[in-house]
Short mmCIF file of C-alpha atoms in Angstrom, two decimals:
data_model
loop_
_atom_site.label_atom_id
_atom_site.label_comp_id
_atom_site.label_asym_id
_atom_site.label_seq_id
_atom_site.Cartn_x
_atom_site.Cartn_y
_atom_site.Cartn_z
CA UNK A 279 3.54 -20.81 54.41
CA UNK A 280 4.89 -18.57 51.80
CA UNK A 281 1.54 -17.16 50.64
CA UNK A 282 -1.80 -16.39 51.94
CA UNK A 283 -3.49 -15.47 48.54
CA UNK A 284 -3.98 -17.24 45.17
CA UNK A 285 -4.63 -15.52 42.05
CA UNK A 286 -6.89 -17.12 39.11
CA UNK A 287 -5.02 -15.52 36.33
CA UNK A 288 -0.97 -15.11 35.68
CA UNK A 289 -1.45 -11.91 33.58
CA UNK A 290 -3.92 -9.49 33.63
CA UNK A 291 -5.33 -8.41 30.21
CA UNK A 292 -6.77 -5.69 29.90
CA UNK A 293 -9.06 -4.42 26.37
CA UNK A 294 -7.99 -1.25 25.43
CA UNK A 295 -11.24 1.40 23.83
CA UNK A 296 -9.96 4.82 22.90
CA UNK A 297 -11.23 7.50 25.15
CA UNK A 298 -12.97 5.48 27.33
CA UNK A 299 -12.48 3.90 31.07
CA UNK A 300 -10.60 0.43 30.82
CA UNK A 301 -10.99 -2.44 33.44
CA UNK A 302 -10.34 -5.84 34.20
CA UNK A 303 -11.17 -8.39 36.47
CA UNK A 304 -9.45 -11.01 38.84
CA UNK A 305 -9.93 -13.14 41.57
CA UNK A 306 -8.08 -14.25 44.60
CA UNK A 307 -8.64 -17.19 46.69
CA UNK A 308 -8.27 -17.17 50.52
CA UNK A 309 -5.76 -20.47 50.90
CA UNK A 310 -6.16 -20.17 54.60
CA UNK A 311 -8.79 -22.29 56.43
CA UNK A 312 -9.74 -20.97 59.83
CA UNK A 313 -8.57 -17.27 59.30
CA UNK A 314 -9.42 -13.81 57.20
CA UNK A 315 -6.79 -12.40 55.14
CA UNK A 316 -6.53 -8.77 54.34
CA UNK A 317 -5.10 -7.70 51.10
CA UNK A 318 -3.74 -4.63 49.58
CA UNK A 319 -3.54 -3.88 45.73
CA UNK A 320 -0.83 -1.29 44.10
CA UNK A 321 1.16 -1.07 40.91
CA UNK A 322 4.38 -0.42 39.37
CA UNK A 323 2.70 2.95 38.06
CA UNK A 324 0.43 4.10 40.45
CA UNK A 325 -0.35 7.30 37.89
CA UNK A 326 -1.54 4.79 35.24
CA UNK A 327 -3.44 2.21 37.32
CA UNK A 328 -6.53 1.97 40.18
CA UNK A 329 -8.30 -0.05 41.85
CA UNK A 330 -11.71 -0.12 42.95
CA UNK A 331 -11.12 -1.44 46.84
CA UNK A 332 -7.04 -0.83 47.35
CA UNK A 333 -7.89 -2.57 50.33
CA UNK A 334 -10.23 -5.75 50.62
CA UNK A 335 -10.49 -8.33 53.06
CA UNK A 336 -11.52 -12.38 51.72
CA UNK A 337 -12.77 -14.95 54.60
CA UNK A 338 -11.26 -18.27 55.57
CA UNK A 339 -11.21 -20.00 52.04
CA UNK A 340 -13.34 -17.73 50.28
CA UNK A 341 -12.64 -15.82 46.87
CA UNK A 342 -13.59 -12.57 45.76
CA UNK A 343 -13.06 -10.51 42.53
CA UNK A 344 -11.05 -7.08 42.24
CA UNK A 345 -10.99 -5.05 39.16
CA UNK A 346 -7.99 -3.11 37.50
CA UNK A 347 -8.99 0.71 36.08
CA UNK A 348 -6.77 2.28 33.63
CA UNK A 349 -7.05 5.83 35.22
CA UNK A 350 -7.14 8.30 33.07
CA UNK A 351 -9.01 7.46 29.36
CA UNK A 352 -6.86 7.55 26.71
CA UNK A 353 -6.10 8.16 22.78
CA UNK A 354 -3.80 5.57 22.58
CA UNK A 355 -2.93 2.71 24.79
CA UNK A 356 -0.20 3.62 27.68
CA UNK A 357 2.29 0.85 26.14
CA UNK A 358 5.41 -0.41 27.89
CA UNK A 359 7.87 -2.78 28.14
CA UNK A 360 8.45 -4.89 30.19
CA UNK A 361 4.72 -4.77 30.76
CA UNK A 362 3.16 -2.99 34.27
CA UNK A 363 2.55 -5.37 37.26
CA UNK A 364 0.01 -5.43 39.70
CA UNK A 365 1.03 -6.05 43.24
CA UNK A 366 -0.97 -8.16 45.39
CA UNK A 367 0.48 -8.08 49.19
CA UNK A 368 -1.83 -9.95 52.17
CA UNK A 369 -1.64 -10.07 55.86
CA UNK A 370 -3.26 -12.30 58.16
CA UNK A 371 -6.47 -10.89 60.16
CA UNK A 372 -7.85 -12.85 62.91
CA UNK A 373 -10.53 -10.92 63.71
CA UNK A 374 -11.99 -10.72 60.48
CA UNK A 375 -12.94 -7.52 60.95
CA UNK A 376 -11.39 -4.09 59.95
CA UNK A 377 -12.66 -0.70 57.94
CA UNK A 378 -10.64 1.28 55.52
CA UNK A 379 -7.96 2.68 57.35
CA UNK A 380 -7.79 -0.12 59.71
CA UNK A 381 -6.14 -1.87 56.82
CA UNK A 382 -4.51 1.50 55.40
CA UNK A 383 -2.41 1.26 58.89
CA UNK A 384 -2.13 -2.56 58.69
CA UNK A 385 -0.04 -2.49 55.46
CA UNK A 386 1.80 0.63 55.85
CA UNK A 387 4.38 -0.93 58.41
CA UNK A 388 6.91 -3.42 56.85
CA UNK A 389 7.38 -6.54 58.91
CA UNK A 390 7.00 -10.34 58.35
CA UNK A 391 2.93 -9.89 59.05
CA UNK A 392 2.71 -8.94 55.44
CA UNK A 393 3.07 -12.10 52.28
CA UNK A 394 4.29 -10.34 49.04
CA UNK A 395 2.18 -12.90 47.33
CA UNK A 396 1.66 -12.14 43.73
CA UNK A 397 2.75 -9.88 41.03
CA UNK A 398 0.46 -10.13 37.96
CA UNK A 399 1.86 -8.37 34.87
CA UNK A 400 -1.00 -6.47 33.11
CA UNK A 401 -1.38 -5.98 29.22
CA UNK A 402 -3.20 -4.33 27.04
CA UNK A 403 -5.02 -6.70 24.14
CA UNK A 404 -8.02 -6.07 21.41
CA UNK A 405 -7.65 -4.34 17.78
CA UNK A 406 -6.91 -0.65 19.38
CA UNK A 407 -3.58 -2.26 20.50
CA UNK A 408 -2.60 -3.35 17.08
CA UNK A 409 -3.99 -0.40 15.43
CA UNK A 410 -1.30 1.94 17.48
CA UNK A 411 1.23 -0.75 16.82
CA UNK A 412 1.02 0.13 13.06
CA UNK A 413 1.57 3.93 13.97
CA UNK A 414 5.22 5.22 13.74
CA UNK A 415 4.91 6.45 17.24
CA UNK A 416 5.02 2.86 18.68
CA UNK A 417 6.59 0.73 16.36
CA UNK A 418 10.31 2.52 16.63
CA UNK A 419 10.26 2.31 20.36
CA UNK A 420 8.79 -0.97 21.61
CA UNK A 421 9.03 -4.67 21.61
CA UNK A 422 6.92 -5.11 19.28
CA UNK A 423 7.03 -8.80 19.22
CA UNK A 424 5.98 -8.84 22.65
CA UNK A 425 3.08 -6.41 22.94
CA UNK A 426 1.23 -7.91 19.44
CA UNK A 427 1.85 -11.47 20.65
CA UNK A 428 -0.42 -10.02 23.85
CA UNK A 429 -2.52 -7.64 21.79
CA UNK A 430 -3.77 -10.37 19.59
CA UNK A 431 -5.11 -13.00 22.16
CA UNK A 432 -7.95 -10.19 22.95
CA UNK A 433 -9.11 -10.21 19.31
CA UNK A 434 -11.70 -12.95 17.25
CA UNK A 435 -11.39 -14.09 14.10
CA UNK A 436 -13.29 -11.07 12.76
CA UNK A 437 -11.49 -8.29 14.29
CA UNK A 438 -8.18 -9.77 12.96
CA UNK A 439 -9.29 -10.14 8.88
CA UNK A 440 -10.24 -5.91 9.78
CA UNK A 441 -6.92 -5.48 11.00
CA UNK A 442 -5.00 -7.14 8.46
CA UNK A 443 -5.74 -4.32 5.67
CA UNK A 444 -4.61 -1.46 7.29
CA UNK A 445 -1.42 -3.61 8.79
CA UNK A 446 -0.80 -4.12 4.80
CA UNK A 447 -1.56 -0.75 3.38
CA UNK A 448 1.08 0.55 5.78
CA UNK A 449 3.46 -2.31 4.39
CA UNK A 450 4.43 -3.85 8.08
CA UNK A 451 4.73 -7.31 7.13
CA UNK A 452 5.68 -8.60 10.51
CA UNK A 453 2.27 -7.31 11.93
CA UNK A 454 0.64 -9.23 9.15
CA UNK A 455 2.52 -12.01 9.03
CA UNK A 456 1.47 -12.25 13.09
CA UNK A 457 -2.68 -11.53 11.96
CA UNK A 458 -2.56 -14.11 9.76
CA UNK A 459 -0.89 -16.75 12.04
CA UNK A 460 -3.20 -15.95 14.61
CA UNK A 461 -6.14 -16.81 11.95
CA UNK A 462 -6.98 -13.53 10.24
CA UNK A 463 -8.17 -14.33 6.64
CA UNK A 464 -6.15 -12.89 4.12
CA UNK A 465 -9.13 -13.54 1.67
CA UNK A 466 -11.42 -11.34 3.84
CA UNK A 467 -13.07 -8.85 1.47
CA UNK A 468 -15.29 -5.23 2.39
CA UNK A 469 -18.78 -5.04 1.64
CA UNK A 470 -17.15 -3.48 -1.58
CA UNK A 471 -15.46 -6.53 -2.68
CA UNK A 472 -11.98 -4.82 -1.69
CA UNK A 473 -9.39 -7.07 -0.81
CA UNK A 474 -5.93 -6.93 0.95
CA UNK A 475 -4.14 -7.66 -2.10
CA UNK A 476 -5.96 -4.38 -3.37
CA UNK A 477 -4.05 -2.51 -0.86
CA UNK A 478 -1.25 -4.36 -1.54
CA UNK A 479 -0.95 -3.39 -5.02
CA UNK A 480 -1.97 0.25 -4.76
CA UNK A 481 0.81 0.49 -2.17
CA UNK A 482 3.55 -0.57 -4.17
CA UNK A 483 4.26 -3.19 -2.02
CA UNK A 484 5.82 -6.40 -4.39
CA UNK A 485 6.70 -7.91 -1.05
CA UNK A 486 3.64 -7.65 0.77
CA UNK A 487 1.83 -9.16 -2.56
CA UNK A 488 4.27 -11.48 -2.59
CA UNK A 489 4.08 -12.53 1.49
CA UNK A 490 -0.03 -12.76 0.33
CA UNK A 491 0.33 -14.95 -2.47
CA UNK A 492 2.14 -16.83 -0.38
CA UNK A 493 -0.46 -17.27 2.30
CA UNK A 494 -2.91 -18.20 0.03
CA UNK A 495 -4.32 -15.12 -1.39
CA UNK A 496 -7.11 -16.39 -4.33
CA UNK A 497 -7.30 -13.84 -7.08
CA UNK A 498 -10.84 -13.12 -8.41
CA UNK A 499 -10.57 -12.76 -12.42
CA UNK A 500 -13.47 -11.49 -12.91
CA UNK A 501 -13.40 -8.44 -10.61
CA UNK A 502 -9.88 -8.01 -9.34
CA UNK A 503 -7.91 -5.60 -11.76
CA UNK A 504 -4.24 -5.60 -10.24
CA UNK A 505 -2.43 -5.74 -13.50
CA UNK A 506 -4.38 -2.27 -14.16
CA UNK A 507 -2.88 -0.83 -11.44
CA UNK A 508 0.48 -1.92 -11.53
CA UNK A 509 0.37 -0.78 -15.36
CA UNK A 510 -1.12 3.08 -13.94
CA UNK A 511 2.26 3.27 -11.42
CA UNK A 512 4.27 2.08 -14.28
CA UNK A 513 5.14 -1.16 -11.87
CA UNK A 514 6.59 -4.04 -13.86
CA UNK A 515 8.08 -6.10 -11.31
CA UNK A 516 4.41 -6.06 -9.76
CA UNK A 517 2.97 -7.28 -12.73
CA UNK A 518 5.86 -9.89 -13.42
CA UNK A 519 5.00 -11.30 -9.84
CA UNK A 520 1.26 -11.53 -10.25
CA UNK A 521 1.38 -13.05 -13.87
CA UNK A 522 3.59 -15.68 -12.46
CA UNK A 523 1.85 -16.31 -9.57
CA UNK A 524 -1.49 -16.76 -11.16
CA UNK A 525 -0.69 -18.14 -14.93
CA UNK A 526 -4.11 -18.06 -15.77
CA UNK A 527 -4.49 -14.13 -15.93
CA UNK A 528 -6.23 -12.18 -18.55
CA UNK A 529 -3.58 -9.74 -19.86
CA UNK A 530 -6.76 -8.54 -21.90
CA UNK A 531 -9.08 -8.25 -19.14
CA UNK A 532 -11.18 -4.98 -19.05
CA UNK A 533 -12.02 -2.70 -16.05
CA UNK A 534 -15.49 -0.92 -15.68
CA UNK A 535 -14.40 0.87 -18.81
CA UNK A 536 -13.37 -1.25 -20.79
CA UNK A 537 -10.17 -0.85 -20.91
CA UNK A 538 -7.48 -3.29 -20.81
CA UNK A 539 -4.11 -2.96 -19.34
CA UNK A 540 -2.24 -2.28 -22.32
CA UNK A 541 -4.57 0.94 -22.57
CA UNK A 542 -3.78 2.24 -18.87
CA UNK A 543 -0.22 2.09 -19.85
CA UNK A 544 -0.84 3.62 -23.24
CA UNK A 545 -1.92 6.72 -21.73
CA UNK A 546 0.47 6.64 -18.88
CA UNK A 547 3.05 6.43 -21.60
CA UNK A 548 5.19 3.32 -19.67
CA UNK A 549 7.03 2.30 -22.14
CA UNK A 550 8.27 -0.95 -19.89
CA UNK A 551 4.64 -1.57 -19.23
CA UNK A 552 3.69 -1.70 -23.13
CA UNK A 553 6.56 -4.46 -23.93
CA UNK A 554 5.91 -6.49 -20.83
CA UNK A 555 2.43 -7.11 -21.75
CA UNK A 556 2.70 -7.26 -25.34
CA UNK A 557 5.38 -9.70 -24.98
CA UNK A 558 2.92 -11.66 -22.72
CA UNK A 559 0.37 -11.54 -25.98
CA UNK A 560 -1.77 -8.24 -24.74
CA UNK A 561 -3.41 -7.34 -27.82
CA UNK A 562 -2.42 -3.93 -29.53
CA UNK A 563 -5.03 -3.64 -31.73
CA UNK A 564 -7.72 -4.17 -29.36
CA UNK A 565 -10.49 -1.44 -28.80
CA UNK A 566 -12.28 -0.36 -25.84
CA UNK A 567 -16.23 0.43 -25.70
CA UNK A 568 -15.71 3.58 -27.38
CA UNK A 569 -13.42 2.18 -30.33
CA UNK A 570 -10.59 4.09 -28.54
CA UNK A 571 -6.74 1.53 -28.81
CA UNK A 572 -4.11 1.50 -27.16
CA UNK A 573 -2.36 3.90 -29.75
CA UNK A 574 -5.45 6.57 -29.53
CA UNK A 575 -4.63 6.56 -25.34
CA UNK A 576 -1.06 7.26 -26.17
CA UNK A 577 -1.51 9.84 -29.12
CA UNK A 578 -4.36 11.77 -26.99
CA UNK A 579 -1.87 12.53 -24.75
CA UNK A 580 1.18 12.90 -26.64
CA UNK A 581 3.24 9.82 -26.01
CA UNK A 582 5.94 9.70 -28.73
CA UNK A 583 7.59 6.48 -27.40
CA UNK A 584 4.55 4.50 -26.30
CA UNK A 585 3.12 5.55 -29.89
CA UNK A 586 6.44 4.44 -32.04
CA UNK A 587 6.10 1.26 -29.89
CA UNK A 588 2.57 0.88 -31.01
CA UNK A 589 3.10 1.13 -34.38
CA UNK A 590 5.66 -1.29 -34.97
CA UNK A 591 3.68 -3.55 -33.03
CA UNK A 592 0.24 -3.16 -34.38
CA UNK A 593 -1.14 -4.62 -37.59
CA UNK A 594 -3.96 -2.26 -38.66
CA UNK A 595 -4.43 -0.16 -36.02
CA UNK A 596 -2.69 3.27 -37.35
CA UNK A 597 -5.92 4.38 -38.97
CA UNK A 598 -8.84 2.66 -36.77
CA UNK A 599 -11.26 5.48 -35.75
CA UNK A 600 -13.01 5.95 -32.77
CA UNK A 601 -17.20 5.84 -32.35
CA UNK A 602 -16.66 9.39 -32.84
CA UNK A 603 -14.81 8.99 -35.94
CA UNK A 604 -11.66 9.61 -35.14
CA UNK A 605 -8.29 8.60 -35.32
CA UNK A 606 -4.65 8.66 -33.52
CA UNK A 607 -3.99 11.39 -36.03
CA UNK A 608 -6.72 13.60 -35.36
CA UNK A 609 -6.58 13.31 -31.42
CA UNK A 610 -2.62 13.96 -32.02
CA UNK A 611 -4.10 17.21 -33.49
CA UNK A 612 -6.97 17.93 -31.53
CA UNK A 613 -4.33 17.98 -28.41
CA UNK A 614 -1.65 19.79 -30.50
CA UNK A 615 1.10 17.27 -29.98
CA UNK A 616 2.56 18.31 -33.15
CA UNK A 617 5.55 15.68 -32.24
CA UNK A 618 3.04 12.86 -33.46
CA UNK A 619 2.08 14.40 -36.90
CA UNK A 620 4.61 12.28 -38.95
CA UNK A 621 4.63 8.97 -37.38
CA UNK A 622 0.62 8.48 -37.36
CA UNK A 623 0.38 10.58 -40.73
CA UNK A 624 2.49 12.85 -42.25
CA UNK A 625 5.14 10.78 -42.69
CA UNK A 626 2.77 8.56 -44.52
CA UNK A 627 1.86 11.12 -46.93
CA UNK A 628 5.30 12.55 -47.60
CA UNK A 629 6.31 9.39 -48.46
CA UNK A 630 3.69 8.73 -51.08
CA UNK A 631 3.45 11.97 -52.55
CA UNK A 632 7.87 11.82 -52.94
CA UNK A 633 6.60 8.61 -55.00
CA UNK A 634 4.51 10.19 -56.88
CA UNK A 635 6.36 13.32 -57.65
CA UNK A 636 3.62 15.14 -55.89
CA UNK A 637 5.70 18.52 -55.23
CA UNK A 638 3.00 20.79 -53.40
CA UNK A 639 1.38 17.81 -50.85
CA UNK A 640 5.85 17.06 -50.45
CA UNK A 641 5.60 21.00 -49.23
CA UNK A 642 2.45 20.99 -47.49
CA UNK A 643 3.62 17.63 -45.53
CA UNK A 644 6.63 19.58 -44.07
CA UNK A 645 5.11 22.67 -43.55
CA UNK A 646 2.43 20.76 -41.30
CA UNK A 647 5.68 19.29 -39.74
CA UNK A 648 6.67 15.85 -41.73
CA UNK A 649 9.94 14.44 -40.62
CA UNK A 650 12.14 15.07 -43.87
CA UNK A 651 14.49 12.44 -42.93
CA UNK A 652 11.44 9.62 -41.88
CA UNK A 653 12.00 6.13 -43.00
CA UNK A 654 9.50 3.51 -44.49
CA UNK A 655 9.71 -0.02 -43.46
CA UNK A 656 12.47 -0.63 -46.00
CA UNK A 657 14.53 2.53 -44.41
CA UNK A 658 14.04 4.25 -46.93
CA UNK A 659 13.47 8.00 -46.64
CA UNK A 660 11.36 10.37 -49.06
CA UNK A 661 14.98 11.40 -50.82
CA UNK A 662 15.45 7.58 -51.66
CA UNK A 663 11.59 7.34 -53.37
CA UNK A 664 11.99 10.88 -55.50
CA UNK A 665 15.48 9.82 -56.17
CA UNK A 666 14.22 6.61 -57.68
CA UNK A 667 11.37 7.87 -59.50
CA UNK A 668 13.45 10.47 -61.29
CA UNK A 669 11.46 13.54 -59.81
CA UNK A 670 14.61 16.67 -59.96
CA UNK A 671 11.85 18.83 -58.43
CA UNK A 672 10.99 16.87 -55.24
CA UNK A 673 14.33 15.56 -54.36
CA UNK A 674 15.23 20.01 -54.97
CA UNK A 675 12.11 20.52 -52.32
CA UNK A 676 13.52 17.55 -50.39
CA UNK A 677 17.22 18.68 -50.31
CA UNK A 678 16.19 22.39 -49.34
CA UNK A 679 14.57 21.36 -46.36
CA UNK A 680 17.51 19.25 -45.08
CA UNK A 681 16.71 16.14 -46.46
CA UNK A 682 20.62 14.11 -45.52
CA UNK A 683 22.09 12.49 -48.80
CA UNK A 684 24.30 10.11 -46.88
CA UNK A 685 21.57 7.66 -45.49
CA UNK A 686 21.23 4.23 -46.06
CA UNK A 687 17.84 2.16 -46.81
CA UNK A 688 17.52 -1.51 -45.46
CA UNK A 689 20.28 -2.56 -48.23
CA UNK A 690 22.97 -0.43 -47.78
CA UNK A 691 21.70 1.80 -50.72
CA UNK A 692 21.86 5.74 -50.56
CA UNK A 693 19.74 8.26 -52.80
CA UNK A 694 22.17 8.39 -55.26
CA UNK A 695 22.63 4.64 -55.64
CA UNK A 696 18.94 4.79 -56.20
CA UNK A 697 19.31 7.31 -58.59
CA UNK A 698 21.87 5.48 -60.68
CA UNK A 699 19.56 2.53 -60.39
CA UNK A 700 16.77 3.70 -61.98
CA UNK A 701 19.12 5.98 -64.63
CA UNK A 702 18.08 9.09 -63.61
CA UNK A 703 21.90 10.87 -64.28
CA UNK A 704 20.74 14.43 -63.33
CA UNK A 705 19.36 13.71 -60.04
CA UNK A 706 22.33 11.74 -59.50
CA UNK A 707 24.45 14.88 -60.72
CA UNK A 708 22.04 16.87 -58.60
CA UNK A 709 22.96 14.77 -55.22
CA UNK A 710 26.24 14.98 -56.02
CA UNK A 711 26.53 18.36 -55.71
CA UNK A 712 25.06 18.42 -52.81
CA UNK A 713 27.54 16.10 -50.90
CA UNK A 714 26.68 12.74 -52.17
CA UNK A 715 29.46 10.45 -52.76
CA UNK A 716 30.24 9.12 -55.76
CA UNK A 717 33.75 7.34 -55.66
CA UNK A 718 32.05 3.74 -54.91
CA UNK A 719 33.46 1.34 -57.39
CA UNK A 720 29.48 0.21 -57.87
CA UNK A 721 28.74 3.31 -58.49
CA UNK A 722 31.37 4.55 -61.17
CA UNK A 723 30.52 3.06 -64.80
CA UNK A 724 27.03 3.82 -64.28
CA UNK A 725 27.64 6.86 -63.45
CA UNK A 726 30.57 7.86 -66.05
CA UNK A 727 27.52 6.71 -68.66
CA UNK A 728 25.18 8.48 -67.72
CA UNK A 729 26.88 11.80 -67.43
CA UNK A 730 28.13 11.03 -70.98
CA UNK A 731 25.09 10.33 -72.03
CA UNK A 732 23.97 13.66 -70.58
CA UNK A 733 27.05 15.41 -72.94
CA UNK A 734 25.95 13.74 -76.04
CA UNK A 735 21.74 14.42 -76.04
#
C-alpha cells in the first residue's frame, strides 16, 4: 500500500476577501479497514498557511474534514507561482488513540511508518483575485494565464460582467478576453445605463472597442453617445471603427444638450473630426436647443480653422443667430478673437463697400481688422472690385494699407487687368506705379489707348 489517506479534492481553492481571515475546506478518507490513521498537515509556506488541527486522527474507513487558514489577513492576495501546496503525510495507529503531542512525536521521526500521501496545490479564486491581477503590481511578475484561469472558476456569472469594466478601463485585453470566455456579459450595463464600451471609448482604447464589437457588443442609439466622445479627444480612428461597425449610426444624434457631434468637435476645434463627419453627411448647418451651430461652437472659442472649414461647408449658416440673438460674429467679438473678424464679417463688408466705392466703411473695415488681401468666392480681393468699379480713392485706401497688386482672381486676372477691363486708365496708371505689371501682350493695346486717351481729354 502506497497510501493510507484519500483526498476529495486535487486543488484546494481558496476565496480570497481583503482584510479578512480566508479558509477552505477538505476531506480525507481513511482507505484502511480495520485500523486508525493519524495524519499531519503542513505547507510549502508555513508563514502563509494554518491549519486548524495540524494533527488529526480518522478511524478505520471513516472521513473527516480539515480546513486551510490563510494566516495573516491581507490587502491583496499572497500570489505565487507555481501555486503553494498543502502536504498531507499519515501514519498508521493501531491503537486508535493518541493526544496532541502523541502525534507531534509520531511524525517528527522519518522512517517508513509515515505515507507522504498527498500534496494538494492551493489557489486563490473569486473577483479580489482578478481585481489585483489588473494592478501593475501583479501583472509584470506572474503567470498570469495561470492564476486568472484559477481565479475565475470561484466567480458567477454576475461577479464576472462587474469585473469586466474595470479589466477594460485599464485596457488589459487578455483579462477580458478570459471574463468573457468564462461567460461575463459584455452587454452588462450599471444601474446608470453605463456600459463597457463606455469605458472603452473614454479610454482611448480602438482595440478594446474593437475586441467588444467583436464579442458582440449591441450599441444603444438612443442613449449611447460614443461618436461624442471620440469627437471631444479629437479620436478619428475611434469614430471610423464605430461608424463601420454599426452602419446605422446617427452622425446627427444629440446628447442631453442637444448637441450633435459635429458641435463637440466645433468647439474642440478638431479639424480631422469636422471633415470626417461632414464627409459622412453630419449636418453643418444644424442648430442645437439654443440655436447655437457648429460655427457659433467654433467662433465662441476662437477656432480659425474649424471656422474656415465651416464656412466653406455651410450653406446659410454664417449669419444664423442664436435664441439670444446672436451670431458667429458677435460671439467672435464678445470673446475678443479678433482673428475671426474678417472671415464671419469684415471681410464681407470690405468687400461690398470696395464695390461700392464706399471709402470710410473700406477704412473702418480695416481698422476693426479686415483682411486687406481677403478673397471672395471668385478670388477676388477688395483691390480687384475697386479696381473694376473705377473707384481711384478706394483702390489709394486699399494700396496704402498693403493691399498686393500681383494677385490673381479665379481667372487668372489681376487688379489691373480688371482695371483695363472696365476702362478705367488711371487706376490702371495708378497700379502701375505701384508695381503692377503691365508688359502682358493682353494687356498692351488697351492700355496704350487708354493712356492716350488720357493725353488727349
Amino acid at each position: 500500500m502506497d497510501r493510507l489517506v484519500k483526498a476529495d479534492v486535487k486543488e484546494l481553492n481558496m476565496v480570497f476577501s481583503r482584510n479578512q481571515k480566508c479558509s477552505t475546506t477538505f476531506k480525507l478518507t481513511n482507505l484502511m479497514h480495520t485500523m486508525a490513521v493519524a495524519v499531519s498537515f503542513s505547507s510549502t509556506n508555513p508563514s502563509l498557511f494554518s491549519f486548524t488541527h495540524p494533527f488529526s486522527i480518522i478511524p478505520p474507513l471513516g472521513t473527516a474534514s480539515f480546513t486551510l487558514l490563510l494566516s495573516k489577513p491581507s490587502e491583496n492576495p499572497p500570489l505565487s507561482t507555481p501555486p503553494e501546496n498543502v502536504l498531507v503525510r499519515s501514519s498508521m495507529l493501531p491503537t486508535g488513540k493518541a493526544n496532541q503531542e502523541d502525534l507531534r512525536r509520531l511524525f517528527a521521526k522519518p522512517g517508513p511508518h509515515i505515507f507522504k500521501d498527498v500534496t494538494i496545490p492551493v489557489s486563490f479564486v473569486g473577483p479580489r483575485v482578478i481585481e489585483s491581477l489588473l494592478s501593475s503590481s501583479y501583472s509584470k511578475t506572474l503567470e498570469i494565464a495561470f492564476v486568472l484561469s484559477k481565479a475565475v472558476s470561484g466567480c458567477d456569472g454576475s461577479q464576472l460582467g462587474s469585473l469586466l469594466g474595470p479589466a477594460v478601463a485599464s485596457g488589459n485585453r487578455y483579462v477580458a478576453s478570459v471574463l468573457v470566455d468564462a461567460g461575463a456579459d459584455v452587454n452588462r450595463r450599471d444601474p446608470d445605463g453605463e456600459s463597457v464600451m463606455d469605458s472603452a471609448v473614454r479610454s482611448g482604447n480602438v482595440e478594446m472597442v474593437r475586441f467588444l464589437i467583436e464579442s458582440g457588443f449591441v450599441i444603444d442609439h438612443l442613449n449611447d453617445r460614443f461618436l461624442h466622445v471620440a469627437a471631444s479627444a479629437n479620436w478619428v480612428e475611434m469614430m471610423e471603427v464605430l461608424c463601420m461597425a454599426y452602419l446605422d449610426t446617427d452622425v446627427d444624434s444629440v446628447d442631453s444638450e442637444g448637441r450633435t457631434p459635429l458641435h463637440i468637435g466645433a468647439s474642440c476645434g478638431h479639424i480631422e473630426v469636422l471633415e470626417f463627419l461632414i464627409t459622412l453627411g453630419s449636418d453643418p448647418d444644424r442648430a442645437d436647443p439654443n440655436g447655437w451651430t457648429p460655427l457659433h461652437c467654433a467662433s465662441n472659442e476662437g477656432h480659425l480653422a474649424a471656422v474656415e472649414l465651416l464656412l466653406n461647408s455651410c450653406n446659410y449658416v454664417k449669419y444664423a443667430v442664436t435664441k439670444d440673438g446672436k451670431t458667429a460674429f458677435d460671439l467672435a467679438v464678445e470673446n475678443g478673437h479678433t482673428g475671426l473678424y474678417d472671415v464671419l464679417q469684415l471681410g464681407d463688408v470690405l468687400h461690398r463697400s470696395a464695390r461700392k466705392g464706399d471709402v470710410v466703411e473700406m477704412k473702418k473695415c480695416l481698422a476693426e481688422g479686415a483682411k486687406v488681401n481677403g478673397r471672395d468666392q471668385n478670388g477676388w480681393t477688395p483691390l480687384h472690385k475697386s479696381s473694376f468699379k473705377g473707384s481711384i480713392d478706394g483702390v489709394k485706401v486699399l494700396l496704402s494699407h498693403g493691399a498686393r497688386v500681383d494677385l490673381v482672381d479665379g481667372t487668372g486676372f489681376t487688379p489691373l487687368h480688371r482695371a483695363v477691363e472696365a476702362g478705367h486708365a488711371q487706376v490702371a496708371m495708378l497700379l502701375i506705379a505701384h508695381g503692377a505689371k503691365a508688359s502682358m501682350k493682353s494687356l498692351a493695346v488697351p492700355l496704350d489707348f487708354l493712356c492716350h486717351k488720357i493725353e488727349t481729354s
